[in-house]
Amino acid sequence: MTRFRGGMAAIVARKGLRSFPLDPLLTSAFLALVMLGLIMVASSSVSMAERIHGDPLHFFWRQSVAVAIGLLLGSCVLRTPLKVWEKLSVPLLALSVILLLLVLIPGVGREVNGSMRWIDLGPINLQSSEPAKLFVIAYLAGYLVRQGNRVRNSFGGFIAPILVVTVLAGLLLLEPDYGGAVVLFATTLGMLFMGGVPLTRFFAWMLAAAAVLGSLALHSPYRMQRLTSFMDPWQDPYNSGFQLTQALIAFGRGEWFGVGLGGSVQKLFYLPEAHTDFVFAVLAEEFGLVGITLVILLYAFVVWRAFVIANVAEQGGCLYAAYLAYGIGLILGLQALVNMGVNMGVLPTKGLTLPLISYGSNSMVMCCLAIALLMRVELENRHARHRSLPEVGANYVA
């Protein structure tokens, strides 16, 4: 039997990663979130789509196309070795800077609701911040591999990636995309911490980043208005606090089990951005506490699974794969946490989508690519483990 297992492991090693199925638990959680997202986009946007486009499923069809594109590109990512991403990590960072600069150029960038976040490419609009966030994670993972000792033992090695991300965050603030800058900074600090940065240095820079971002908010009138309305939305429920009060009403109507799919009243032009930033509130109204608890558990599982995959890669000596998985888990978890916190009134309003659920083609495609990268890490983990089995089997028989 031992000889048989050793022979099977050798065959698997020769065939490569094609012999391995995808992580069933991670795939199930991913597909559950995507399917729930499509259902909620259809439900939350039906009235607006009917009024604006004359088709109640307009946004649903567009989101479905984004899912198809994301799955197609994700399949390509699954077939791409992580060493390719590692080699391209610096060019990807340069591409991030170029994309964030292009969106600020008049005539190239497209303004929507006062923000210059999109590059007009004819039939599609590219939101520069979405690929930039994924590319920065790929760069930071490579940097932690190349400069791991310097990052852990010297101030210069630690401050270099902080300065790089500061430049990128500054470009995001010019759009303006305050929420994206906060999530990017928090993800960077988290990756540096997972890379072995001492706790004292980590907390010192975390406080410094919080102070800088806080001062930016205090010196910006519209951000200050968001902060004040967040703390007491009922003080001005028909103006600055309108979004949050309508979201809280949706949560209250949902109670334990919700009013049923399609039964939301708040999505009928009461709650602004019901299918994008505030889709979680509509979900709470239609599925209640039970529904949002299930969604939170799904996100928690994806983040937990990302950290487990990263830990296995780290123990196997695949540091780039480990840091990449840590970064993906962090950014998905942080963005979901911020979006849900905004919807529930525990965080100031930010223009961040709920990953894999909110309407948004760019966000959906990039989330699919991030999950595909995470699955690639898990595949390479298993491949590395199986490659060592023939030697173990041979030694055991001997």
Tab-separated table of C-alpha atoms in Angstrom:
chain	number	residue	atom	x	y	z
A	1	MET	CA	0.000	0.000	0.000
A	2	THR	CA	2.816	2.396	0.826
A	3	ARG	CA	4.469	1.685	-2.548
A	4	PHE	CA	1.125	2.385	-4.251
A	5	ARG	CA	0.751	5.728	-2.486
A	6	GLY	CA	4.293	6.686	-3.376
A	7	GLY	CA	3.665	5.770	-7.027
A	8	MET	CA	0.416	7.789	-7.121
A	9	ALA	CA	2.152	10.798	-5.616
A	10	ALA	CA	4.854	10.556	-8.258
A	11	ILE	CA	2.221	10.488	-11.023
A	12	VAL	CA	0.482	13.528	-9.514
A	13	ALA	CA	3.785	15.379	-9.333
A	14	ARG	CA	4.459	14.683	-13.028
A	15	LYS	CA	1.008	15.849	-14.092
A	16	GLY	CA	1.340	19.117	-12.205
A	17	LEU	CA	-1.368	21.383	-10.812
A	18	ARG	CA	-3.979	20.216	-13.339
A	19	SER	CA	-4.476	17.077	-11.238
A	20	PHE	CA	-5.708	19.064	-8.223
A	21	PRO	CA	-9.321	20.164	-7.757
A	22	LEU	CA	-10.031	23.614	-6.374
A	23	ASP	CA	-10.369	24.135	-2.636
A	24	PRO	CA	-13.994	22.981	-2.146
A	25	LEU	CA	-14.727	25.079	0.944
A	26	LEU	CA	-13.258	28.302	-0.437
A	27	THR	CA	-14.956	27.719	-3.795
A	28	SER	CA	-18.308	27.145	-2.097
A	29	ALA	CA	-18.036	30.345	-0.028
A	30	PHE	CA	-16.965	32.328	-3.101
A	31	LEU	CA	-19.832	31.026	-5.239
A	32	ALA	CA	-22.337	31.602	-2.404
A	33	LEU	CA	-21.304	35.263	-2.127
A	34	VAL	CA	-21.380	35.764	-5.906
A	35	MET	CA	-24.825	34.192	-6.291
A	36	LEU	CA	-26.177	36.151	-3.340
A	37	GLY	CA	-24.679	39.285	-4.870
A	38	LEU	CA	-26.457	38.710	-8.179
A	39	ILE	CA	-29.757	38.141	-6.363
A	40	MET	CA	-29.358	41.296	-4.282
A	41	VAL	CA	-28.304	43.447	-7.254
A	42	ALA	CA	-31.435	42.312	-9.118
A	43	SER	CA	-33.660	42.930	-6.091
A	44	SER	CA	-32.195	46.257	-4.932
A	45	SER	CA	-31.940	47.876	-8.381
A	46	VAL	CA	-35.205	46.798	-9.986
A	47	SER	CA	-37.062	50.101	-9.497
A	48	MET	CA	-34.155	52.322	-10.474
A	49	ALA	CA	-33.311	50.185	-13.518
A	50	GLU	CA	-36.928	50.321	-14.654
A	51	ARG	CA	-37.101	54.115	-14.325
A	52	ILE	CA	-33.703	54.945	-15.868
A	53	HIS	CA	-33.200	52.202	-18.462
A	54	GLY	CA	-36.682	50.766	-18.994
A	55	ASP	CA	-35.425	47.298	-18.042
A	56	PRO	CA	-35.876	46.165	-14.420
A	57	LEU	CA	-32.959	43.734	-14.763
A	58	HIS	CA	-30.534	46.148	-16.453
A	59	PHE	CA	-28.029	46.163	-13.591
A	60	PHE	CA	-28.431	42.432	-13.042
A	61	TRP	CA	-27.411	41.684	-16.657
A	62	ARG	CA	-24.403	44.021	-16.426
A	63	GLN	CA	-23.321	42.423	-13.146
A	64	SER	CA	-23.718	38.966	-14.690
A	65	VAL	CA	-21.385	39.981	-17.523
A	66	ALA	CA	-18.860	41.223	-14.933
A	67	VAL	CA	-19.068	37.872	-13.125
A	68	ALA	CA	-18.478	36.016	-16.413
A	69	ILE	CA	-15.452	38.205	-17.199
A	70	GLY	CA	-14.143	37.755	-13.661
A	71	LEU	CA	-14.459	33.969	-13.856
A	72	LEU	CA	-12.784	33.907	-17.282
A	73	LEU	CA	-9.846	36.036	-16.147
A	74	GLY	CA	-9.739	34.127	-12.875
A	75	SER	CA	-9.288	30.864	-14.772
A	76	CYS	CA	-6.255	32.440	-16.472
A	77	VAL	CA	-4.867	33.496	-13.085
A	78	LEU	CA	-5.312	29.928	-11.809
A	79	ARG	CA	-3.065	28.726	-14.637
A	80	THR	CA	-0.372	31.342	-13.998
A	81	PRO	CA	2.463	30.347	-11.617
A	82	LEU	CA	2.960	32.679	-8.669
A	83	LYS	CA	6.598	33.169	-9.677
A	84	VAL	CA	5.291	35.146	-12.668
A	85	TRP	CA	3.444	37.515	-10.345
A	86	GLU	CA	6.565	37.814	-8.209
A	87	LYS	CA	8.721	38.751	-11.210
A	88	LEU	CA	6.142	41.296	-12.365
A	89	SER	CA	5.512	42.815	-8.931
A	90	VAL	CA	7.540	45.999	-9.558
A	91	PRO	CA	6.120	46.609	-13.089
A	92	LEU	CA	2.637	46.094	-11.626
A	93	LEU	CA	3.362	48.791	-9.054
A	94	ALA	CA	4.440	51.142	-11.844
A	95	LEU	CA	1.238	50.327	-13.703
A	96	SER	CA	-0.755	51.200	-10.574
A	97	VAL	CA	0.848	54.642	-10.424
A	98	ILE	CA	0.190	55.224	-14.136
A	99	LEU	CA	-3.480	54.247	-13.795
A	100	LEU	CA	-3.977	56.501	-10.770
A	101	LEU	CA	-2.327	59.408	-12.613
A	102	LEU	CA	-4.298	58.892	-15.815
A	103	VAL	CA	-7.616	59.111	-14.028
A	104	LEU	CA	-6.717	62.638	-12.847
A	105	ILE	CA	-6.055	63.947	-16.367
A	106	PRO	CA	-9.011	65.963	-17.741
A	107	GLY	CA	-10.432	64.277	-20.810
A	108	VAL	CA	-9.084	60.889	-19.746
A	109	GLY	CA	-10.656	60.529	-16.326
A	110	ARG	CA	-14.431	60.467	-16.057
A	111	GLU	CA	-16.201	62.254	-13.231
A	112	VAL	CA	-19.166	60.618	-11.490
A	113	ASN	CA	-20.836	62.164	-8.415
A	114	GLY	CA	-17.941	64.578	-7.958
A	115	SER	CA	-15.200	61.927	-8.036
A	116	MET	CA	-12.641	61.303	-10.792
A	117	ARG	CA	-12.223	57.545	-10.384
A	118	TRP	CA	-12.872	56.134	-13.850
A	119	ILE	CA	-10.960	56.004	-17.138
A	120	ASP	CA	-13.303	56.123	-20.118
A	121	LEU	CA	-12.454	53.231	-22.461
A	122	GLY	CA	-15.492	53.505	-24.707
A	123	PRO	CA	-17.938	50.693	-23.861
A	124	ILE	CA	-16.367	50.193	-20.421
A	125	ASN	CA	-15.092	52.403	-17.615
A	126	LEU	CA	-11.979	51.299	-15.730
A	127	GLN	CA	-11.890	52.237	-12.047
A	128	SER	CA	-8.163	52.698	-11.474
A	129	SER	CA	-8.214	52.074	-7.747
A	130	GLU	CA	-9.496	48.494	-8.101
A	131	PRO	CA	-6.554	46.965	-10.043
A	132	ALA	CA	-4.178	49.284	-8.152
A	133	LYS	CA	-5.117	47.714	-4.805
A	134	LEU	CA	-4.434	44.188	-6.079
A	135	PHE	CA	-1.179	45.225	-7.773
A	136	VAL	CA	0.060	46.921	-4.591
A	137	ILE	CA	-0.510	43.698	-2.657
A	138	ALA	CA	1.508	41.802	-5.284
A	139	TYR	CA	4.316	44.385	-4.953
A	140	LEU	CA	4.346	44.363	-1.145
A	141	ALA	CA	4.494	40.559	-1.097
A	142	GLY	CA	7.545	40.685	-3.374
A	143	TYR	CA	9.157	43.436	-1.303
A	144	LEU	CA	8.732	41.453	1.911
A	145	VAL	CA	10.476	38.489	0.261
A	146	ARG	CA	13.367	40.572	-1.123
A	147	GLN	CA	13.825	42.854	1.889
A	148	GLY	CA	12.444	40.739	4.715
A	149	ASN	CA	15.437	41.135	7.015
A	150	ARG	CA	15.627	44.899	6.460
A	151	VAL	CA	11.902	45.286	7.077
A	152	ARG	CA	12.177	43.465	10.403
A	153	ASN	CA	15.469	44.931	11.606
A	154	SER	CA	15.867	48.447	10.219
A	155	PHE	CA	13.826	51.608	9.977
A	156	GLY	CA	14.801	52.144	6.332
A	157	GLY	CA	13.493	48.774	5.235
A	158	PHE	CA	10.195	49.422	6.991
A	159	ILE	CA	9.658	53.005	5.833
A	160	ALA	CA	10.319	52.367	2.105
A	161	PRO	CA	7.019	50.541	1.367
A	162	ILE	CA	5.195	53.014	3.634
A	163	LEU	CA	6.425	55.890	1.457
A	164	VAL	CA	5.404	54.063	-1.718
A	165	VAL	CA	1.906	53.444	-0.406
A	166	THR	CA	1.724	57.048	0.854
A	167	VAL	CA	2.221	58.265	-2.717
A	168	LEU	CA	-0.490	55.932	-3.983
A	169	ALA	CA	-2.830	56.925	-1.144
A	170	GLY	CA	-2.202	60.579	-2.006
A	171	LEU	CA	-3.287	59.915	-5.588
A	172	LEU	CA	-6.406	58.176	-4.283
A	173	LEU	CA	-7.201	61.194	-2.102
A	174	LEU	CA	-6.982	63.471	-5.143
A	175	GLU	CA	-9.816	61.568	-6.879
A	176	PRO	CA	-11.063	61.732	-4.026
A	177	ASP	CA	-11.282	58.187	-2.658
A	178	TYR	CA	-10.755	58.488	1.078
A	179	GLY	CA	-12.138	55.024	1.819
A	180	GLY	CA	-9.825	53.364	-0.698
A	181	ALA	CA	-6.826	55.154	0.809
A	182	VAL	CA	-7.752	54.003	4.323
A	183	VAL	CA	-8.188	50.368	3.251
A	184	LEU	CA	-4.915	50.416	1.284
A	185	PHE	CA	-2.976	51.844	4.239
A	186	ALA	CA	-4.520	49.383	6.686
A	187	THR	CA	-3.755	46.449	4.372
A	188	THR	CA	-0.147	47.604	4.004
A	189	LEU	CA	0.355	47.853	7.757
A	190	GLY	CA	-1.249	44.437	8.203
A	191	MET	CA	1.053	42.845	5.623
A	192	LEU	CA	4.105	44.432	7.244
A	193	PHE	CA	2.984	43.089	10.598
A	194	MET	CA	2.570	39.591	9.120
A	195	GLY	CA	6.046	40.044	7.625
A	196	GLY	CA	7.537	40.278	11.119
A	197	VAL	CA	7.664	44.022	11.871
A	198	PRO	CA	8.101	44.537	15.658
A	199	LEU	CA	4.923	45.435	17.528
A	200	THR	CA	6.254	48.763	18.808
A	201	ARG	CA	7.097	50.004	15.303
A	202	PHE	CA	3.850	48.641	13.915
A	203	PHE	CA	1.641	50.395	16.471
A	204	ALA	CA	3.652	53.630	16.237
A	205	TRP	CA	3.066	53.842	12.486
A	206	MET	CA	-0.529	52.729	12.825
A	207	LEU	CA	-1.152	55.664	15.167
A	208	ALA	CA	0.745	57.999	12.833
A	209	ALA	CA	-1.324	56.884	9.835
A	210	ALA	CA	-4.541	57.286	11.837
A	211	ALA	CA	-3.476	60.797	12.883
A	212	VAL	CA	-2.685	61.844	9.303
A	213	LEU	CA	-5.912	60.427	7.868
A	214	GLY	CA	-7.868	61.950	10.741
A	215	SER	CA	-6.342	65.391	10.167
A	216	LEU	CA	-7.207	65.162	6.472
A	217	ALA	CA	-10.802	64.464	7.409
A	218	LEU	CA	-10.929	67.342	9.881
A	219	HIS	CA	-9.534	69.833	7.344
A	220	SER	CA	-11.953	68.803	4.592
A	221	PRO	CA	-15.451	70.316	4.975
A	222	TYR	CA	-17.359	67.535	3.213
A	223	ARG	CA	-15.474	64.800	5.091
A	224	MET	CA	-16.122	66.638	8.361
A	225	GLN	CA	-19.800	66.769	7.457
A	226	ARG	CA	-19.772	63.017	6.926
A	227	LEU	CA	-18.201	62.520	10.346
A	228	THR	CA	-20.722	64.712	12.127
A	229	SER	CA	-23.701	63.157	10.333
A	230	PHE	CA	-22.329	59.691	11.137
A	231	MET	CA	-22.242	60.473	14.860
A	232	ASP	CA	-25.808	61.800	14.919
A	233	PRO	CA	-27.643	61.160	11.623
A	234	TRP	CA	-31.030	61.976	13.175
A	235	GLN	CA	-29.948	65.581	13.769
A	236	ASP	CA	-30.442	66.259	10.033
A	237	PRO	CA	-32.337	63.201	8.713
A	238	TYR	CA	-33.412	64.875	5.462
A	239	ASN	CA	-30.002	66.183	4.387
A	240	SER	CA	-26.562	65.113	5.659
A	241	GLY	CA	-27.935	62.152	7.629
A	242	PHE	CA	-30.390	60.970	4.981
A	243	GLN	CA	-28.446	57.942	3.699
A	244	LEU	CA	-27.667	56.576	7.141
A	245	THR	CA	-31.144	57.119	8.577
A	246	GLN	CA	-32.709	55.291	5.620
A	247	ALA	CA	-30.202	52.447	6.054
A	248	LEU	CA	-31.018	52.173	9.766
A	249	ILE	CA	-34.735	52.087	8.947
A	250	ALA	CA	-34.009	49.184	6.581
A	251	PHE	CA	-32.199	47.296	9.355
A	252	GLY	CA	-35.091	47.940	11.728
A	253	ARG	CA	-37.692	46.677	9.256
A	254	GLY	CA	-35.745	43.462	8.686
A	255	GLU	CA	-36.009	42.275	12.296
A	256	TRP	CA	-35.125	38.567	12.668
A	257	PHE	CA	-36.016	37.003	9.316
A	258	GLY	CA	-36.637	39.974	7.028
A	259	VAL	CA	-39.605	41.025	4.927
A	260	GLY	CA	-38.764	38.545	2.162
A	261	LEU	CA	-36.847	38.725	-1.094
A	262	GLY	CA	-38.109	41.657	-3.155
A	263	GLY	CA	-40.138	43.064	-0.256
A	264	SER	CA	-37.828	45.963	0.615
A	265	VAL	CA	-39.467	49.390	0.785
A	266	GLN	CA	-36.249	51.359	1.314
A	267	LYS	CA	-34.932	50.424	-2.141
A	268	LEU	CA	-37.914	52.253	-3.704
A	269	PHE	CA	-35.958	55.534	-4.043
A	270	TYR	CA	-35.702	56.079	-0.280
A	271	LEU	CA	-32.211	54.650	0.196
A	272	PRO	CA	-29.620	56.199	-2.162
A	273	GLU	CA	-27.103	53.844	-3.794
A	274	ALA	CA	-29.239	50.878	-2.757
A	275	HIS	CA	-27.553	48.474	-5.206
A	276	THR	CA	-23.974	49.653	-4.616
A	277	ASP	CA	-22.747	51.137	-1.327
A	278	PHE	CA	-25.890	50.287	0.689
A	279	VAL	CA	-26.854	46.893	-0.688
A	280	PHE	CA	-26.105	45.392	2.743
A	281	ALA	CA	-28.938	47.470	4.238
A	282	VAL	CA	-31.376	46.147	1.617
A	283	LEU	CA	-30.142	42.626	2.345
A	284	ALA	CA	-30.801	43.224	6.056
A	285	GLU	CA	-34.327	44.449	5.300
A	286	GLU	CA	-35.187	41.476	3.091
A	287	PHE	CA	-33.410	38.672	4.994
A	288	GLY	CA	-33.185	40.075	8.520
A	289	LEU	CA	-30.632	39.351	11.217
A	290	VAL	CA	-30.372	35.708	10.127
A	291	GLY	CA	-29.426	36.747	6.582
A	292	ILE	CA	-26.772	39.296	7.507
A	293	THR	CA	-25.294	36.895	10.085
A	294	LEU	CA	-24.863	34.313	7.341
A	295	VAL	CA	-23.156	36.889	5.101
A	296	ILE	CA	-20.815	37.956	7.898
A	297	LEU	CA	-19.929	34.307	8.552
A	298	LEU	CA	-19.170	33.785	4.835
A	299	TYR	CA	-16.773	36.742	4.811
A	300	ALA	CA	-15.207	35.606	8.078
A	301	PHE	CA	-14.665	32.150	6.581
A	302	VAL	CA	-13.010	33.557	3.435
A	303	VAL	CA	-10.626	35.660	5.559
A	304	TRP	CA	-9.910	32.728	7.905
A	305	ARG	CA	-9.288	30.438	4.948
A	306	ALA	CA	-6.935	33.003	3.386
A	307	PHE	CA	-4.889	33.124	6.585
A	308	VAL	CA	-4.796	29.328	6.850
A	309	ILE	CA	-3.581	29.062	3.246
A	310	ALA	CA	-0.997	31.774	3.932
A	311	ASN	CA	0.233	30.007	7.062
A	312	VAL	CA	0.659	26.702	5.196
A	313	ALA	CA	2.629	28.477	2.458
A	314	GLU	CA	4.797	30.238	5.041
A	315	GLN	CA	5.582	26.986	6.841
A	316	GLY	CA	6.502	25.439	3.487
A	317	GLY	CA	8.957	28.243	2.756
A	318	CYS	CA	6.837	29.828	-0.030
A	319	LEU	CA	7.033	33.331	1.399
A	320	TYR	CA	5.744	35.231	-1.637
A	321	ALA	CA	2.641	33.039	-1.763
A	322	ALA	CA	2.157	33.488	1.988
A	323	TYR	CA	2.352	37.283	1.954
A	324	LEU	CA	0.125	37.442	-1.121
A	325	ALA	CA	-2.548	35.354	0.617
A	326	TYR	CA	-2.266	37.450	3.789
A	327	GLY	CA	-2.751	40.623	1.740
A	328	ILE	CA	-5.781	39.275	-0.125
A	329	GLY	CA	-7.423	38.121	3.101
A	330	LEU	CA	-6.759	41.489	4.719
A	331	ILE	CA	-8.087	43.676	1.908
A	332	LEU	CA	-11.231	41.603	1.344
A	333	GLY	CA	-11.948	41.467	5.070
A	334	LEU	CA	-11.241	45.155	5.673
A	335	GLN	CA	-13.343	46.340	2.750
A	336	ALA	CA	-16.261	44.134	3.792
A	337	LEU	CA	-15.901	45.310	7.381
A	338	VAL	CA	-15.885	48.997	6.391
A	339	ASN	CA	-18.876	48.636	4.071
A	340	MET	CA	-20.943	46.769	6.667
A	341	GLY	CA	-19.867	49.224	9.368
A	342	VAL	CA	-21.019	52.155	7.217
A	343	ASN	CA	-24.370	50.492	6.521
A	344	MET	CA	-24.932	49.855	10.232
A	345	GLY	CA	-23.870	53.356	11.283
A	346	VAL	CA	-20.743	52.423	13.236
A	347	LEU	CA	-18.349	53.996	10.688
A	348	PRO	CA	-18.466	57.226	8.641
A	349	THR	CA	-19.853	56.975	5.114
A	350	LYS	CA	-17.286	55.739	2.552
A	351	GLY	CA	-17.672	54.952	-1.115
A	352	LEU	CA	-16.608	51.335	-0.770
A	353	THR	CA	-18.473	48.413	-2.281
A	354	LEU	CA	-19.257	45.175	-0.479
A	355	PRO	CA	-16.913	42.644	-2.160
A	356	LEU	CA	-18.653	40.153	-4.473
A	357	ILE	CA	-22.119	41.466	-3.559
A	358	SER	CA	-22.404	45.176	-4.432
A	359	TYR	CA	-23.044	46.240	-8.015
A	360	GLY	CA	-19.821	47.283	-9.748
A	361	SER	CA	-18.074	45.632	-12.665
A	362	ASN	CA	-14.537	46.669	-11.697
A	363	SER	CA	-14.927	45.554	-8.106
A	364	MET	CA	-16.451	42.222	-9.132
A	365	VAL	CA	-13.713	41.406	-11.653
A	366	MET	CA	-10.905	42.333	-9.244
A	367	CYS	CA	-12.475	40.331	-6.401
A	368	CYS	CA	-12.697	37.300	-8.695
A	369	LEU	CA	-9.011	37.717	-9.573
A	370	ALA	CA	-8.097	38.038	-5.894
A	371	ILE	CA	-9.953	34.827	-5.013
A	372	ALA	CA	-8.345	33.090	-8.002
A	373	LEU	CA	-4.901	34.121	-6.722
A	374	LEU	CA	-5.804	32.743	-3.315
A	375	MET	CA	-6.857	29.458	-4.902
A	376	ARG	CA	-3.592	29.403	-6.856
A	377	VAL	CA	-1.657	29.702	-3.604
A	378	GLU	CA	-3.640	26.801	-2.158
A	379	LEU	CA	-3.018	24.703	-5.291
A	380	GLU	CA	0.727	25.310	-5.131
A	381	ASN	CA	0.690	24.452	-1.433
A	382	ARG	CA	-0.808	21.044	-2.191
A	383	HIS	CA	1.468	20.532	-5.165
A	384	ALA	CA	4.540	21.189	-3.016
A	385	ARG	CA	3.251	18.811	-0.346
A	386	HIS	CA	2.570	16.001	-2.831
A	387	ARG	CA	5.979	16.383	-4.476
A	388	SER	CA	7.601	15.423	-1.200
A	389	LEU	CA	5.517	12.248	-0.768
A	390	PRO	CA	7.507	9.920	-3.073
A	391	GLU	CA	10.680	10.553	-1.094
A	392	VAL	CA	8.898	9.942	2.213
A	393	GLY	CA	7.322	6.748	0.850
A	394	ALA	CA	10.614	5.461	-0.528
A	395	ASN	CA	12.394	6.074	2.786
A	396	TYR	CA	9.606	4.369	4.679
A	397	VAL	CA	9.748	1.235	2.486
A	398	ALA	CA	13.489	1.096	2.768
